[in-house]
């Protein structure tokens, strides 16, 4: 499935979730977010915000808005979480799972891997809070469309469910 088809399917599901009440980020807002962040968004993530919606959809309806003046956004969450030794540069929190947990896109990788940040059981080593949820944003979106993510109870009960694995780059990226 190419990105055009994937975005079309994501948009259809987002419209069903929200009853069609989604507004998209503009190209100017994407550029503004990139300027504040200091790095470019992966192309698929930028298109997601420009073509599907500026937050409010996705697993648990928790995709954060990219940028804005009201409420929590991707940009504000990144700036709040950006703590040396805890949160790696270029890893963008895009979905708030609650209880301090995020889905985050590694904007430094060509495929834009999606990570799970789960800080609740961490003592001293913050690298233990990071898990690789999907090899790419595209794969992560496909998993959501298939209702097969770790956050879906039926998926967790499956015999072949393994869940997110520790992020192998965590220790190096947090140093």
GROMACS .gro file of N, CA, C and O in nm, residues 1-55:
model
  220
    1UNK      N    1   0.086  -0.118   0.000
    1UNK     CA    2   0.000   0.000   0.000
    1UNK      C    3   0.090   0.124   0.000
    1UNK      O    4   0.178   0.138   0.084
    2UNK      N    5   0.067   0.213  -0.095
    2UNK     CA    6   0.148   0.336  -0.099
    2UNK      C    7   0.093   0.437   0.002
    2UNK      O    8  -0.012   0.416   0.062
    3UNK      N    9   0.165   0.546   0.019
    3UNK     CA   10   0.125   0.645   0.121
    3UNK      C   11  -0.006   0.714   0.085
    3UNK      O   12  -0.082   0.750   0.176
    4UNK      N   13  -0.035   0.733  -0.044
    4UNK     CA   14  -0.161   0.795  -0.081
    4UNK      C   15  -0.279   0.710  -0.035
    4UNK      O   16  -0.374   0.760   0.026
    5UNK      N   17  -0.271   0.581  -0.063
    5UNK     CA   18  -0.378   0.489  -0.021
    5UNK      C   19  -0.387   0.480   0.131
    5UNK      O   20  -0.495   0.480   0.189
    6UNK      N   21  -0.270   0.473   0.196
    6UNK     CA   22  -0.267   0.466   0.342
    6UNK      C   23  -0.332   0.590   0.403
    6UNK      O   24  -0.417   0.579   0.493
    7UNK      N   25  -0.296   0.708   0.356
    7UNK     CA   26  -0.355   0.831   0.409
    7UNK      C   27  -0.505   0.838   0.383
    7UNK      O   28  -0.581   0.886   0.466
    8UNK      N   29  -0.548   0.787   0.270
    8UNK     CA   30  -0.691   0.783   0.240
    8UNK      C   31  -0.765   0.694   0.341
    8UNK      O   32  -0.870   0.733   0.393
    9UNK      N   33  -0.708   0.578   0.371
    9UNK     CA   34  -0.770   0.488   0.469
    9UNK      C   35  -0.768   0.549   0.610
    9UNK      O   36  -0.865   0.537   0.685
   10UNK      N   37  -0.657   0.613   0.646
   10UNK     CA   38  -0.649   0.679   0.777
   10UNK      C   39  -0.753   0.791   0.785
   10UNK      O   40  -0.822   0.805   0.886
   11UNK      N   41  -0.766   0.869   0.679
   11UNK     CA   42  -0.864   0.979   0.677
   11UNK      C   43  -1.007   0.925   0.691
   11UNK      O   44  -1.088   0.983   0.764
   12UNK      N   45  -1.037   0.816   0.624
   12UNK     CA   46  -1.171   0.755   0.635
   12UNK      C   47  -1.199   0.714   0.779
   12UNK      O   48  -1.307   0.741   0.832
   13UNK      N   49  -1.103   0.650   0.841
   13UNK     CA   50  -1.124   0.606   0.980
   13UNK      C   51  -1.133   0.726   1.074
   13UNK      O   52  -1.215   0.728   1.165
   14UNK      N   53  -1.049   0.827   1.052
   14UNK     CA   54  -1.052   0.946   1.136
   14UNK      C   55  -1.187   1.017   1.123
   14UNK      O   56  -1.242   1.065   1.223
   15UNK      N   57  -1.241   1.020   1.003
   15UNK     CA   58  -1.372   1.083   0.983
   15UNK      C   59  -1.481   1.006   1.057
   15UNK      O   60  -1.571   1.066   1.116
   16UNK      N   61  -1.473   0.873   1.055
   16UNK     CA   62  -1.571   0.792   1.129
   16UNK      C   63  -1.558   0.817   1.280
   16UNK      O   64  -1.658   0.827   1.350
   17UNK      N   65  -1.434   0.828   1.328
   17UNK     CA   66  -1.411   0.852   1.472
   17UNK      C   67  -1.469   0.985   1.517
   17UNK      O   68  -1.522   0.996   1.626
   18UNK      N   69  -1.448   1.086   1.435
   18UNK     CA   70  -1.480   1.222   1.477
   18UNK      C   71  -1.611   1.274   1.423
   18UNK      O   72  -1.650   1.387   1.453
   19UNK      N   73  -1.677   1.196   1.340
   19UNK     CA   74  -1.800   1.243   1.277
   19UNK      C   75  -1.772   1.350   1.173
   19UNK      O   76  -1.859   1.431   1.141
   20UNK      N   77  -1.651   1.353   1.121
   20UNK     CA   78  -1.615   1.448   1.016
   20UNK      C   79  -1.572   1.584   1.068
   20UNK      O   80  -1.556   1.677   0.991
   21UNK      N   81  -1.551   1.593   1.198
   21UNK     CA   82  -1.516   1.722   1.258
   21UNK      C   83  -1.365   1.734   1.276
   21UNK      O   84  -1.315   1.737   1.388
   22UNK      N   85  -1.291   1.737   1.165
   22UNK     CA   86  -1.145   1.751   1.171
   22UNK      C   87  -1.102   1.868   1.084
   22UNK      O   88  -1.150   1.885   0.974
   23UNK      N   89  -1.009   1.945   1.136
   23UNK     CA   90  -0.946   2.047   1.053
   23UNK      C   91  -0.800   2.006   1.038
   23UNK      O   92  -0.743   1.941   1.124
   24UNK      N   93  -0.742   2.041   0.927
   24UNK     CA   94  -0.604   2.003   0.898
   24UNK      C   95  -0.509   2.118   0.927
   24UNK      O   96  -0.549   2.235   0.926
   25UNK      N   97  -0.385   2.084   0.951
   25UNK     CA   98  -0.280   2.186   0.966
   25UNK      C   99  -0.249   2.240   0.827
   25UNK      O  100  -0.260   2.170   0.727
   26UNK      N  101  -0.212   2.364   0.821
   26UNK     CA  102  -0.173   2.425   0.694
   26UNK      C  103  -0.024   2.402   0.669
   26UNK      O  104   0.051   2.367   0.762
   27UNK      N  105   0.018   2.424   0.547
   27UNK     CA  106   0.160   2.414   0.515
   27UNK      C  107   0.240   2.514   0.599
   27UNK      O  108   0.350   2.483   0.646
   28UNK      N  109   0.183   2.631   0.623
   28UNK     CA  110   0.250   2.733   0.704
   28UNK      C  111   0.266   2.685   0.848
   28UNK      O  112   0.369   2.709   0.912
   29UNK      N  113   0.166   2.617   0.902
   29UNK     CA  114   0.175   2.564   1.039
   29UNK      C  115   0.281   2.454   1.048
   29UNK      O  116   0.354   2.447   1.147
   30UNK      N  117   0.290   2.371   0.946
   30UNK     CA  118   0.394   2.268   0.944
   30UNK      C  119   0.531   2.333   0.943
   30UNK      O  120   0.620   2.295   1.020
   31UNK      N  121   0.549   2.435   0.859
   31UNK     CA  122   0.678   2.505   0.853
   31UNK      C  123   0.709   2.574   0.985
   31UNK      O  124   0.823   2.574   1.031
   32UNK      N  125   0.609   2.633   1.048
   32UNK     CA  126   0.628   2.698   1.177
   32UNK      C  127   0.670   2.596   1.283
   32UNK      O  128   0.763   2.620   1.361
   33UNK      N  129   0.604   2.481   1.285
   33UNK     CA  130   0.640   2.376   1.381
   33UNK      C  131   0.783   2.330   1.358
   33UNK      O  132   0.861   2.315   1.454
   34UNK      N  133   0.821   2.308   1.234
   34UNK     CA  134   0.957   2.264   1.203
   34UNK      C  135   1.060   2.369   1.246
   34UNK      O  136   1.166   2.333   1.297
   35UNK      N  137   1.028   2.495   1.228
   35UNK     CA  138   1.120   2.602   1.269
   35UNK      C  139   1.138   2.603   1.421
   35UNK      O  140   1.251   2.616   1.471
   36UNK      N  141   1.030   2.586   1.495
   36UNK     CA  142   1.038   2.584   1.641
   36UNK      C  143   1.113   2.459   1.689
   36UNK      O  144   1.196   2.467   1.780
   37UNK      N  145   1.084   2.345   1.626
   37UNK     CA  146   1.147   2.219   1.666
   37UNK      C  147   1.296   2.215   1.629
   37UNK      O  148   1.374   2.151   1.697
   38UNK      N  149   1.330   2.277   1.517
   38UNK     CA  150   1.468   2.274   1.470
   38UNK      C  151   1.499   2.155   1.382
   38UNK      O  152   1.616   2.125   1.356
   39UNK      N  153   1.398   2.085   1.335
   39UNK     CA  154   1.416   1.973   1.242
   39UNK      C  155   1.289   1.955   1.160
   39UNK      O  156   1.180   1.999   1.200
   40UNK      N  157   1.304   1.889   1.046
   40UNK     CA  158   1.190   1.865   0.956
   40UNK      C  159   1.109   1.745   1.004
   40UNK      O  160   1.164   1.650   1.061
   41UNK      N  161   0.981   1.752   0.979
   41UNK     CA  162   0.895   1.636   1.003
   41UNK      C  163   0.916   1.536   0.891
   41UNK      O  164   0.936   1.575   0.776
   42UNK      N  165   0.909   1.407   0.922
   42UNK     CA  166   0.912   1.309   0.814
   42UNK      C  167   0.796   1.337   0.718
   42UNK      O  168   0.687   1.379   0.763
   43UNK      N  169   0.815   1.316   0.588
   43UNK     CA  170   0.710   1.350   0.491
   43UNK      C  171   0.573   1.289   0.522
   43UNK      O  172   0.472   1.359   0.511
   44UNK      N  173   0.567   1.164   0.564
   44UNK     CA  174   0.437   1.102   0.594
   44UNK      C  175   0.370   1.170   0.713
   44UNK      O  176   0.249   1.192   0.712
   45UNK      N  177   0.447   1.206   0.815
   45UNK     CA  178   0.389   1.274   0.931
   45UNK      C  179   0.336   1.412   0.893
   45UNK      O  180   0.226   1.451   0.933
   46UNK      N  181   0.412   1.486   0.813
   46UNK     CA  182   0.366   1.617   0.767
   46UNK      C  183   0.237   1.603   0.687
   46UNK      O  184   0.142   1.681   0.706
   47UNK      N  185   0.233   1.505   0.599
   47UNK     CA  186   0.111   1.483   0.520
   47UNK      C  187  -0.007   1.444   0.609
   47UNK      O  188  -0.120   1.485   0.584
   48UNK      N  189   0.018   1.364   0.712
   48UNK     CA  190  -0.088   1.323   0.804
   48UNK      C  191  -0.155   1.446   0.865
   48UNK      O  192  -0.278   1.456   0.868
   49UNK      N  193  -0.072   1.542   0.909
   49UNK     CA  194  -0.127   1.664   0.968
   49UNK      C  195  -0.193   1.754   0.864
   49UNK      O  196  -0.294   1.818   0.893
   50UNK      N  197  -0.138   1.761   0.745
   50UNK     CA  198  -0.194   1.849   0.641
   50UNK      C  199  -0.316   1.789   0.572
   50UNK      O  200  -0.405   1.862   0.531
   51UNK      N  201  -0.323   1.656   0.560
   51UNK     CA  202  -0.427   1.594   0.479
   51UNK      C  203  -0.533   1.517   0.556
   51UNK      O  204  -0.642   1.494   0.505
   52UNK      N  205  -0.502   1.475   0.679
   52UNK     CA  206  -0.600   1.399   0.758
   52UNK      C  207  -0.660   1.486   0.867
   52UNK      O  208  -0.781   1.502   0.875
   53UNK      N  209  -0.577   1.542   0.951
   53UNK     CA  210  -0.629   1.626   1.058
   53UNK      C  211  -0.520   1.672   1.151
   53UNK      O  212  -0.415   1.609   1.162
   54UNK      N  213  -0.546   1.781   1.218
   54UNK     CA  214  -0.452   1.839   1.313
   54UNK      C  215  -0.482   1.788   1.453
   54UNK      O  216  -0.514   1.863   1.544
   55UNK      N  217  -0.475   1.655   1.468
   55UNK     CA  218  -0.498   1.592   1.598
   55UNK      C  219  -0.641   1.550   1.620
   55UNK      O  220  -0.730   1.576   1.539
   0.00000   0.00000   0.00000
